[in-house]
mmCIF file of C-alpha atoms and ligand atoms in Angstrom:
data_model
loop_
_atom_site.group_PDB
_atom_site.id
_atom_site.type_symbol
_atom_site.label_atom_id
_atom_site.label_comp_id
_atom_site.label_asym_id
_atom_site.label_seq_id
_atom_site.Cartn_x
_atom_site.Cartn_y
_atom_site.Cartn_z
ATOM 1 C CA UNK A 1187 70.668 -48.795 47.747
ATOM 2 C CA UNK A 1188 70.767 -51.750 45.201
ATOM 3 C CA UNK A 1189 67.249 -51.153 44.415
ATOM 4 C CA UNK A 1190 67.892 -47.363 43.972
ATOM 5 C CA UNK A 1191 70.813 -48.187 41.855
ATOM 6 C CA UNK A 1192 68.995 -50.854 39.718
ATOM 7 C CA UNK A 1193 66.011 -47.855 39.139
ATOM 8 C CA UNK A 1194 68.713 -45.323 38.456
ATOM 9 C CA UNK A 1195 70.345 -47.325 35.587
ATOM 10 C CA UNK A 1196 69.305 -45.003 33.228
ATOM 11 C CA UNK A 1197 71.033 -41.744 34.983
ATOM 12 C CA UNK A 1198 74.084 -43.668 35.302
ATOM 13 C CA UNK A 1199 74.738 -44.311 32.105
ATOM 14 C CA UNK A 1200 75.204 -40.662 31.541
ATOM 15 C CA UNK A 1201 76.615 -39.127 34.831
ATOM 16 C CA UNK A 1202 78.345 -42.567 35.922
ATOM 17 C CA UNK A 1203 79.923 -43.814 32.730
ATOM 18 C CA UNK A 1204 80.247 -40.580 31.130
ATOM 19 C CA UNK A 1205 82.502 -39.054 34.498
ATOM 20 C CA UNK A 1206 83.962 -42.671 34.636
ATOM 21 C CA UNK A 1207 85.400 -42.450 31.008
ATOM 22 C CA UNK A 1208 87.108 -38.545 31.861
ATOM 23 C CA UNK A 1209 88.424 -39.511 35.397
ATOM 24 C CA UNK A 1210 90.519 -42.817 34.079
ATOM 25 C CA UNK A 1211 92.477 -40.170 32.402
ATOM 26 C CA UNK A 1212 96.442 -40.021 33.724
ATOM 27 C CA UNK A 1213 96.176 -36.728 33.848
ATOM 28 C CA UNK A 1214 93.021 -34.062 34.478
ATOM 29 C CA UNK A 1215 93.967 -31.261 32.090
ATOM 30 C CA UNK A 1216 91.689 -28.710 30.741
ATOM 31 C CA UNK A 1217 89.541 -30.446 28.388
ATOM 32 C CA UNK A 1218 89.082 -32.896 31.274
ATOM 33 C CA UNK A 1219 87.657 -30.943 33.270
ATOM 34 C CA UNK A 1220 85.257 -29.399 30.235
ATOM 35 C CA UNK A 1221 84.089 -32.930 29.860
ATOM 36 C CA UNK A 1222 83.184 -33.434 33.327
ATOM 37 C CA UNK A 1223 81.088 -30.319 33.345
ATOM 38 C CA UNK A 1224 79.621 -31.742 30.253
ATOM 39 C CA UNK A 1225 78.549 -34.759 32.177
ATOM 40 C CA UNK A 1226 77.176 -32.894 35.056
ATOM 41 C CA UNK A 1227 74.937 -30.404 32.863
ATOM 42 C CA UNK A 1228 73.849 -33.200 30.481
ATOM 43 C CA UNK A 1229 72.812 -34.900 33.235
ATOM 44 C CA UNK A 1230 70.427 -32.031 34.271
ATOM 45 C CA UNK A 1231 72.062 -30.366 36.710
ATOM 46 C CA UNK A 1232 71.839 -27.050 35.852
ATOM 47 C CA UNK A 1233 74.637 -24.839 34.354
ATOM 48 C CA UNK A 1234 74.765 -22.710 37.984
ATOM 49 C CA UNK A 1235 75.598 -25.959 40.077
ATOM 50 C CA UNK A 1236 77.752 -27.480 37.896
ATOM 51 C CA UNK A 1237 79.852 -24.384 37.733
ATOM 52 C CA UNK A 1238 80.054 -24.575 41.716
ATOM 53 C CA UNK A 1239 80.427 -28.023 42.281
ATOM 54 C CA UNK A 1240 83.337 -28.236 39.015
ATOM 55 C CA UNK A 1241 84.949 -25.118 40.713
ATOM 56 C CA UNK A 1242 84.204 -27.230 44.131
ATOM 57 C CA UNK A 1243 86.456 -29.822 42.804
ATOM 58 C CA UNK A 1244 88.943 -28.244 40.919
ATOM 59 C CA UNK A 1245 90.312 -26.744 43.758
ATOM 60 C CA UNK A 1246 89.702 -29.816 46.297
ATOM 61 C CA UNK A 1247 92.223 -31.728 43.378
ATOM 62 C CA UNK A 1248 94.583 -28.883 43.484
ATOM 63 C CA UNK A 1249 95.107 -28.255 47.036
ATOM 64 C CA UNK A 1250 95.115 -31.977 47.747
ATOM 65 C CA UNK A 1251 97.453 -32.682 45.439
ATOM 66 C CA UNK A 1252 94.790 -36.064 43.922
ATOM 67 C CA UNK A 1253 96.246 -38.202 41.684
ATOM 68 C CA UNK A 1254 94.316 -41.525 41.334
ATOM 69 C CA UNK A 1255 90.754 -42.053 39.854
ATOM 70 C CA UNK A 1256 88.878 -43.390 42.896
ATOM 71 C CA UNK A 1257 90.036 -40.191 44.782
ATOM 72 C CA UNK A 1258 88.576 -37.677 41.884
ATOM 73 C CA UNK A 1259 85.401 -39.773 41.571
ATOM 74 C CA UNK A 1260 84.873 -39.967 45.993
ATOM 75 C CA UNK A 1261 85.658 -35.719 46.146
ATOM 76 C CA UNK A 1262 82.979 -35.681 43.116
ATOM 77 C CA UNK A 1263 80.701 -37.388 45.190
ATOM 78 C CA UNK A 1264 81.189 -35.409 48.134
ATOM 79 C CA UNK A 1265 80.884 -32.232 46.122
ATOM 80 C CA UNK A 1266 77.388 -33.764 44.728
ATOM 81 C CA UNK A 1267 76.085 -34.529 47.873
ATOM 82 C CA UNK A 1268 77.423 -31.557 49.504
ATOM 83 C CA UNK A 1269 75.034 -29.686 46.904
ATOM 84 C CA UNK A 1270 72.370 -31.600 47.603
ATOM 85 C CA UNK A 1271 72.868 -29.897 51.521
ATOM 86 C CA UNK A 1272 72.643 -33.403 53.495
ATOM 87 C CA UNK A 1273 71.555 -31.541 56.651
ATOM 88 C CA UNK A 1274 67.982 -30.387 55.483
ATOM 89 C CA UNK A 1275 65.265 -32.032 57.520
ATOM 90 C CA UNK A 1276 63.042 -34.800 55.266
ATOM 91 C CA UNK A 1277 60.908 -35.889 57.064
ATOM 92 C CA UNK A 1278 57.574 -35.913 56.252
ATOM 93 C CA UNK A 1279 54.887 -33.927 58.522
ATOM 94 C CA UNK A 1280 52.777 -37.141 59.120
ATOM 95 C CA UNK A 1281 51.089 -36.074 62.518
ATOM 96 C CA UNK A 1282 49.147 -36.224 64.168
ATOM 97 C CA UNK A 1283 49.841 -32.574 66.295
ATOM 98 C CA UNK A 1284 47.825 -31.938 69.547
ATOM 99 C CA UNK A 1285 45.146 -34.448 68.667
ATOM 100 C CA UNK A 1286 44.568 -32.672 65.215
ATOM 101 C CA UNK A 1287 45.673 -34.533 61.841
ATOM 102 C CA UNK A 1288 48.177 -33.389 59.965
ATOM 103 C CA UNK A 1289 46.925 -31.818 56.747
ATOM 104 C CA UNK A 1290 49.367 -32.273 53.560
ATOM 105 C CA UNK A 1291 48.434 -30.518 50.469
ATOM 106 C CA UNK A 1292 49.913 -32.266 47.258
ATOM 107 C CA UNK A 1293 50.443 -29.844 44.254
ATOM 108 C CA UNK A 1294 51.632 -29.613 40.767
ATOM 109 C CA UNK A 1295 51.106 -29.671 36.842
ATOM 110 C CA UNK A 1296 48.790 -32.111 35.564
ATOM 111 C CA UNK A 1297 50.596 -35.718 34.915
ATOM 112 C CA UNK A 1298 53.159 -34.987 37.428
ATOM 113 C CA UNK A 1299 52.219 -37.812 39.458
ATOM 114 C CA UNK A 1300 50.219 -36.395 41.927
ATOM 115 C CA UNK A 1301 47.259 -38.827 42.674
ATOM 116 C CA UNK A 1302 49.844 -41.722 41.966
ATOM 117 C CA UNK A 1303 52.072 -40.003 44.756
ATOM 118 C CA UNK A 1304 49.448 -39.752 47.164
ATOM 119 C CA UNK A 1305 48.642 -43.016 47.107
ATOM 120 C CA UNK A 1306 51.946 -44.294 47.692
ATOM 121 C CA UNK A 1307 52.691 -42.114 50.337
ATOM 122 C CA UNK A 1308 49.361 -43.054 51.822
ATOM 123 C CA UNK A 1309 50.657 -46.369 51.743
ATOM 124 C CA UNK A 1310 53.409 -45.594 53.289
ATOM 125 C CA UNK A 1311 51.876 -44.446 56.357
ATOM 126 C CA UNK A 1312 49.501 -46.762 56.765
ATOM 127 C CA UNK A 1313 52.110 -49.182 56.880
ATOM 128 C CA UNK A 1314 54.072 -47.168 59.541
ATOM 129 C CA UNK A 1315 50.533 -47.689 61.677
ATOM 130 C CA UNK A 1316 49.552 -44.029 60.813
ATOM 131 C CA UNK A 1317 45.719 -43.252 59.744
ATOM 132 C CA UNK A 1318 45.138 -41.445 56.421
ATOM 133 C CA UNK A 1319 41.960 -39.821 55.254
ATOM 134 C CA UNK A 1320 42.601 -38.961 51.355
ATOM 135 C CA UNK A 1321 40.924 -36.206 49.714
ATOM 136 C CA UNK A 1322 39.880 -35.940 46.418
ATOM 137 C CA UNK A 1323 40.283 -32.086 45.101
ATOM 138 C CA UNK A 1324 41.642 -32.880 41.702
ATOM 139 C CA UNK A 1325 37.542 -32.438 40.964
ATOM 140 C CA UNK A 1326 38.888 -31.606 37.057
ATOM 141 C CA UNK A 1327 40.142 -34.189 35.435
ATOM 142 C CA UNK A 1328 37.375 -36.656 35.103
ATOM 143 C CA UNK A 1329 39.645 -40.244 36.415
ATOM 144 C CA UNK A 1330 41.658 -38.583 39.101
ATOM 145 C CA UNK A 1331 38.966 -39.193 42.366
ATOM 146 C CA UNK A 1332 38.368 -42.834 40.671
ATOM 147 C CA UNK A 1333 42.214 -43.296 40.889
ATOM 148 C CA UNK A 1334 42.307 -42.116 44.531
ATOM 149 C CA UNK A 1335 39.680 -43.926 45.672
ATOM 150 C CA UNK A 1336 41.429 -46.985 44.364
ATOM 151 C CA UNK A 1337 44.501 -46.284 45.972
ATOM 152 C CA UNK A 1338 42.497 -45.664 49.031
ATOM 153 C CA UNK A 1339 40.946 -48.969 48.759
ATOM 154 C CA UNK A 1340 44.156 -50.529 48.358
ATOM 155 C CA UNK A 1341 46.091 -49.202 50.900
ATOM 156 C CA UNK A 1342 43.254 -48.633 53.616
ATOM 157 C CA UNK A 1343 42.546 -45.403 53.966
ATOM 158 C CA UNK A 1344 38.968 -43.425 53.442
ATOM 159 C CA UNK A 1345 38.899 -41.383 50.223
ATOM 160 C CA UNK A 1346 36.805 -38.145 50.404
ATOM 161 C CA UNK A 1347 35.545 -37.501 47.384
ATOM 162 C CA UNK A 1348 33.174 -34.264 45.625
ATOM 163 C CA UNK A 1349 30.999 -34.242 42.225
ATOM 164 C CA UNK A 1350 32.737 -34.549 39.461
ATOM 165 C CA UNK A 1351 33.644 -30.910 37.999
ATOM 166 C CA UNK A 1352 32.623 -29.470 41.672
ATOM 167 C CA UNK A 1353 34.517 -26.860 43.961
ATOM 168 C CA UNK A 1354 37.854 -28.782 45.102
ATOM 169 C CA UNK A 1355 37.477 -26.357 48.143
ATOM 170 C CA UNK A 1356 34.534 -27.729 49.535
ATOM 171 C CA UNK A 1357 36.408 -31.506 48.826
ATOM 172 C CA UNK A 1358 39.315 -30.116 50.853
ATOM 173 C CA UNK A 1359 37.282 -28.976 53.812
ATOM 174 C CA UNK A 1360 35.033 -32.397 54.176
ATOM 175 C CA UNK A 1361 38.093 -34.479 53.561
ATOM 176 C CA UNK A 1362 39.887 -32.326 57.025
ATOM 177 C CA UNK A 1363 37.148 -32.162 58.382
ATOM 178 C CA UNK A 1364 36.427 -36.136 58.122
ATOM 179 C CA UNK A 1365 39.910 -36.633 59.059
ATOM 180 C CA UNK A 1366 39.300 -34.244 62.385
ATOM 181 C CA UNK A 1367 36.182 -36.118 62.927
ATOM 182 C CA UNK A 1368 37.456 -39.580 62.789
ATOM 183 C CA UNK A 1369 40.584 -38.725 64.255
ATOM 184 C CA UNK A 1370 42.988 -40.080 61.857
ATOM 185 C CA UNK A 1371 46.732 -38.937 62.009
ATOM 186 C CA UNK A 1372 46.796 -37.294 58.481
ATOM 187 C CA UNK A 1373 44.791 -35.735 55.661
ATOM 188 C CA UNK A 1374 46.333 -36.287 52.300
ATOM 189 C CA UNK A 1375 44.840 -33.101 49.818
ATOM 190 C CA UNK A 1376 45.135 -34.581 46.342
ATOM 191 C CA UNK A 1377 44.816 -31.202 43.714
ATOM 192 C CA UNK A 1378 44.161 -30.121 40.438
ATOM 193 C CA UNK A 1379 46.988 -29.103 38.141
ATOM 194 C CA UNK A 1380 45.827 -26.638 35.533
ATOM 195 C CA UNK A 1381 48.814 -24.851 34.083
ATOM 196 C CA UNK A 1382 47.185 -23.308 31.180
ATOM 197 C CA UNK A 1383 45.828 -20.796 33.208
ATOM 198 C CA UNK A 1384 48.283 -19.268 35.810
ATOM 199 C CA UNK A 1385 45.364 -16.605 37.532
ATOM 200 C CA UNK A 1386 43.155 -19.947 37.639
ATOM 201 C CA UNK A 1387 45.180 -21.784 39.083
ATOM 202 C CA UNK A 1388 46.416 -19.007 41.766
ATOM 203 C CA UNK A 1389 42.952 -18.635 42.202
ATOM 204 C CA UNK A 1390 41.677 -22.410 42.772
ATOM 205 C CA UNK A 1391 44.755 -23.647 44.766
ATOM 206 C CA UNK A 1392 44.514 -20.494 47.158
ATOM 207 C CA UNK A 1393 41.007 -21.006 47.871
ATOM 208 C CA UNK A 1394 41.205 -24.510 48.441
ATOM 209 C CA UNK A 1395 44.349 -22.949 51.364
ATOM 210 C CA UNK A 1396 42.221 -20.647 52.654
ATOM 211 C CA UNK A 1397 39.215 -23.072 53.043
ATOM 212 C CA UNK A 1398 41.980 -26.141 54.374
ATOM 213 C CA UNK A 1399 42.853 -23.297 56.995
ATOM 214 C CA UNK A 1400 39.798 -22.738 58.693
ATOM 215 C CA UNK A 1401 40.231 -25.912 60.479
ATOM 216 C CA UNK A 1402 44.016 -25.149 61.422
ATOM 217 C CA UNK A 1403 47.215 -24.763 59.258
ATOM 218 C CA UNK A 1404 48.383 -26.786 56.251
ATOM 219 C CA UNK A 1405 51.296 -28.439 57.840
ATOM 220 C CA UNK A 1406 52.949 -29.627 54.508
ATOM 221 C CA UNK A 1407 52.564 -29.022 50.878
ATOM 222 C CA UNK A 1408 54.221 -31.065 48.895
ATOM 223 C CA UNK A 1409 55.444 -30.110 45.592
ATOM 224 C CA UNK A 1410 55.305 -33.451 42.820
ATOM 225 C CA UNK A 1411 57.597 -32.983 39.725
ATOM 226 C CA UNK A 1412 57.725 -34.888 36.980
ATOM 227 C CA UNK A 1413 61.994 -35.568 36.523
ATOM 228 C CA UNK A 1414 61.809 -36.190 33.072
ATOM 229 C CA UNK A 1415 60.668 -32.783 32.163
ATOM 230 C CA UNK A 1416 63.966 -31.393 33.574
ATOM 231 C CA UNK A 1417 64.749 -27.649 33.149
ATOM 232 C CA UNK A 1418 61.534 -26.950 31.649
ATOM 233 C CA UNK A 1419 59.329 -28.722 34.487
ATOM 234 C CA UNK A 1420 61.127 -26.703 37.138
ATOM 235 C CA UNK A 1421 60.284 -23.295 35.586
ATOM 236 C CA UNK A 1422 56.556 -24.160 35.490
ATOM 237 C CA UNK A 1423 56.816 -25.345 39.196
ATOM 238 C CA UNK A 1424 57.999 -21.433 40.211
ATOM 239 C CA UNK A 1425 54.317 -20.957 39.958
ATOM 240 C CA UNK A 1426 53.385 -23.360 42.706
ATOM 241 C CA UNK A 1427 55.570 -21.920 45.297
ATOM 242 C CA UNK A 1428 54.181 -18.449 44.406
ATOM 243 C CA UNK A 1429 50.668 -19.653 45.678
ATOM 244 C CA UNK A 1430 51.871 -22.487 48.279
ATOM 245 C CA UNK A 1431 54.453 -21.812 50.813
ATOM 246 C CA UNK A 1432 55.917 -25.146 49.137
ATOM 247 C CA UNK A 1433 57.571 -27.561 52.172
ATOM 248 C CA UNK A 1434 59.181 -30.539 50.545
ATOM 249 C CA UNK A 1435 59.475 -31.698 46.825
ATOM 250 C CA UNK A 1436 58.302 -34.700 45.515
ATOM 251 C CA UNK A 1437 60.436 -35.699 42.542
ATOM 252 C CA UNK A 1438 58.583 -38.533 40.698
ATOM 253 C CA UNK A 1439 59.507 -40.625 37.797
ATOM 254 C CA UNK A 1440 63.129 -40.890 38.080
ATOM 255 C CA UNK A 1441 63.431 -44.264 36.747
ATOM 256 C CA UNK A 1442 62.429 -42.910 33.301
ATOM 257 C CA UNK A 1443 64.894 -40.510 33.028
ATOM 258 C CA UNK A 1444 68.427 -40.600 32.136
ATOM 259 C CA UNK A 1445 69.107 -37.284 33.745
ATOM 260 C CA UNK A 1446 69.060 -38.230 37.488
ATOM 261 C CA UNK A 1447 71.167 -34.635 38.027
ATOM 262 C CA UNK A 1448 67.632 -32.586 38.192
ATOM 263 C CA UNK A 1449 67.413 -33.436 41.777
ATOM 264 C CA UNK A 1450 70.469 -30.854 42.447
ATOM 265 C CA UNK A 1451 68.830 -28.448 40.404
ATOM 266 C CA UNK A 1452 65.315 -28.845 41.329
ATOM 267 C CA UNK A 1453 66.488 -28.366 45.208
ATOM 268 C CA UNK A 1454 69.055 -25.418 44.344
ATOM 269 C CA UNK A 1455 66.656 -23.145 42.239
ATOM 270 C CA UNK A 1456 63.533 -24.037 44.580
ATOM 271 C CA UNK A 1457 65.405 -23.694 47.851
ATOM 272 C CA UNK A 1458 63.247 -26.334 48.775
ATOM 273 C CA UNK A 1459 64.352 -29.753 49.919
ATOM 274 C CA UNK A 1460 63.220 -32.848 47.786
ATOM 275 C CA UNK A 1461 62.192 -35.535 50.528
ATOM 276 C CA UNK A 1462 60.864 -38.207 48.719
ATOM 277 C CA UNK A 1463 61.440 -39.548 45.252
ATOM 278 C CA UNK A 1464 59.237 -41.565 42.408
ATOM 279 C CA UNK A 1465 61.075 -44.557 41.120
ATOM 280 C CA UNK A 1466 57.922 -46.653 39.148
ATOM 281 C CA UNK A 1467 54.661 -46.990 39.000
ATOM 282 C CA UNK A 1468 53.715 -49.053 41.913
ATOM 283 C CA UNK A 1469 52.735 -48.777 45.275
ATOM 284 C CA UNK A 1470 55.910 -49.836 47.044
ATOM 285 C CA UNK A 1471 57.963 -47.059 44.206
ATOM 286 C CA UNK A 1472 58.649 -44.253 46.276
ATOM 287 C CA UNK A 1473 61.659 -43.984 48.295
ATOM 288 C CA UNK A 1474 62.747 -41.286 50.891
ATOM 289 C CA UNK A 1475 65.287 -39.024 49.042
ATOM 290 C CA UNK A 1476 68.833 -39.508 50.847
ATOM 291 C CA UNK A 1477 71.435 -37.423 49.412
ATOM 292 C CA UNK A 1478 74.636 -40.003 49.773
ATOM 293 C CA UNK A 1479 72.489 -42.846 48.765
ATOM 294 C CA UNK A 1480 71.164 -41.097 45.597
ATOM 295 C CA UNK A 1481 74.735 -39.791 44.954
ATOM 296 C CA UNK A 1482 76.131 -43.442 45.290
ATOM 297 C CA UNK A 1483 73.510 -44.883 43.027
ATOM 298 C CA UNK A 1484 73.895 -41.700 40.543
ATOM 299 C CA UNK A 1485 77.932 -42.368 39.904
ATOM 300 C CA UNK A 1486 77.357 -46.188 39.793
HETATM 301 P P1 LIG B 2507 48.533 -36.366 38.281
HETATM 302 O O1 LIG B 2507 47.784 -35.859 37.094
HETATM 303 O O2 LIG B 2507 49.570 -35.402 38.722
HETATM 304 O O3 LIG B 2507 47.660 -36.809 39.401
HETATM 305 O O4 LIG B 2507 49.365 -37.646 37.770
HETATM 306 P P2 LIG B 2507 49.102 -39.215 38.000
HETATM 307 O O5 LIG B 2507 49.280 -39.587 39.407
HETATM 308 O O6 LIG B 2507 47.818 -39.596 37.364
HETATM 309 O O7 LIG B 2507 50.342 -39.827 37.184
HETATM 310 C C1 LIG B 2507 50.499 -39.652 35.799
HETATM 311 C C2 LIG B 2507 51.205 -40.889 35.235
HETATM 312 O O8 LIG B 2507 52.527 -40.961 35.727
HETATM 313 C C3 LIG B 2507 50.541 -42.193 35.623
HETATM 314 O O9 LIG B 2507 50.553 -43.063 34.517
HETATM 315 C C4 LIG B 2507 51.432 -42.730 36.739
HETATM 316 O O10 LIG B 2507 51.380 -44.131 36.846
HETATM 317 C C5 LIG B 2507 52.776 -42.231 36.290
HETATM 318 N N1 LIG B 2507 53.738 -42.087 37.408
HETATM 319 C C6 LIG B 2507 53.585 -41.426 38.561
HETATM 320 N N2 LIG B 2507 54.707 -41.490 39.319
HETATM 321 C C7 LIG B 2507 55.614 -42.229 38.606
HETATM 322 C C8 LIG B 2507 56.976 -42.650 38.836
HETATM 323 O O11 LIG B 2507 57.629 -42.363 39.852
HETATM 324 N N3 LIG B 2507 57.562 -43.374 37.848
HETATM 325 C C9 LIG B 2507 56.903 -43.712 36.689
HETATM 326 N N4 LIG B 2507 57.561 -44.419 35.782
HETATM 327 N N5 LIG B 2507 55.634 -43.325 36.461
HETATM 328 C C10 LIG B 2507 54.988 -42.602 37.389
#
């Protein structure tokens, strides 16, 4: 929690300070509550949510009859993580199932974070004694299999990687089938990210499905988006979960951002819960996303 807090510093000097500075107020009157709506929407959560969760609270304050500051700011907190629906299972789909690996396919707009994420989570594993075969189907940009091939170096796992510019299918299938062969626990499916092209995309990211699903089902695909993009970033990542049936959200660079409040609005508008979350650059900055904690470390 102090380490989330300390890599949250940024959000909570807009959410914290700015709902800190309202609720020391002897009295919540109208304009009160404006500001705190303020707060939440500045800090990304989305105009829908904020309504809710102000509405939420309003009446929590009424019927309750709360007076003092601390009270306010813990019924806030509730009503945050409340929104963030605490009872959503996490967990990541690690495997392996029935002697099979799992197979996670990681998705999402160029410069999301996606090769960065798969490493980490590949570290992650490995760590928690699980096997990882990585596969390199982000054949476009030119650096991405170098980059996972490092990361696979670094974190001991083996990195399946195609011809530059080749079919990511074909990547996808040798990298599950490697991981069948070998046995390993789970196949990590790094993609390509081309936004400029929507049909292209559809087209490239269901093929490389399809070809994943001859050897059994994708058993995670996990959605990476970049935080400091905020509203804008979560339109383009509709797209995604048109062609993916999208499991689990990976929200990455949330130590950048000031606007820690997307997470409520990324999982609200997606439907889709966010289970882990990017807080650096490194390999040990990636934490698994845990709605109190992250509300805690949000208000400060
Ligand atoms: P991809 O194109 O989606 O594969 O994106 P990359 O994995 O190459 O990441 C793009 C950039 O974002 C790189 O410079 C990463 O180091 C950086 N990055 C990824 N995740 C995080 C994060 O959680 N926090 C910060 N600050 N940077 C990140």
């Amino acid at each position: 929690l102090v380490r989330l807090r300390a890599r949250l510093a940024r959000s909570q000097s807009v959410l914290g300070r700015g709902l800190l500075a309202v609720l020391s107020r002897d009295h919540l009157d109208d304009e009160a509550w404006e500001e705190i709506e303020d707060s939440l929407i500045t800090a990304d959560v989305g105009v829908e949510a904020t309504q809710v969760i102000v509405e939420r609270l309003r009446e929590r304050v009424r019927v309750l009859g709360t007076r003092t500051v601390a009270e306010v700011r813990q019924q806030l907190a509730e009503e945050l993580i409340e929104a963030l629906e605490p009872g959503l299972d996490r967990t990541l789909k690690a495997g392996p199932f029935e002697g099979r690996p799992a197979v996670v396919l990681v998705v999402g707009v160029n410069g999301a974070g996606k090769t960065t994420t798969c490493g980490k989570i590949a570290r992650v594993l490995v760590a928690d004694g699980h096997t990882v075969v990585l596969g390199a189907a982000d054949t476009f940009r030119a650096a991405a299999s170098e980059q996972l091939a490092t990361w696979g170096e670094r974190v001991g796992a083996e990195t399946v990687r195609g011809p530059e510019g080749g079919d990511p299918a074909s990547v996808a299938f040798d990298a599950v089938k490697r991981g069948i062969d070998t046995g390993v626990h789970t196949v990590l499916i790094d993609t390509a990210g081309r936004l400029q092209n929507k049909v292209g995309l559809m087209d490239e990211l269901g093929k490389v499905k399809r070809v994943v699903e001859k050897h059994g089902p994708v058993d995670e695909a996990l959605l990476i988006l970049d935080a400091t993009t905020g509203q804008n970033g979560l339109e383009q990542a509709r797209v995604f979960t048109e062609v993916v049936d999208v499991t689990g959200v990976v929200l990455t660079k949330l130590d950048g951002t000031a606007k820690g409040g997307i997470v409520i609005a990324v999982q609200r508008k997606l439907g889709i819960p966010v289970k882990l979350v990017g807080l650096g650059e490194g390999p040990d900055d990636l934490a698994p996303f845990e709605p109190k904690a992250f509300v805690e470390a949000l208000l400060g």
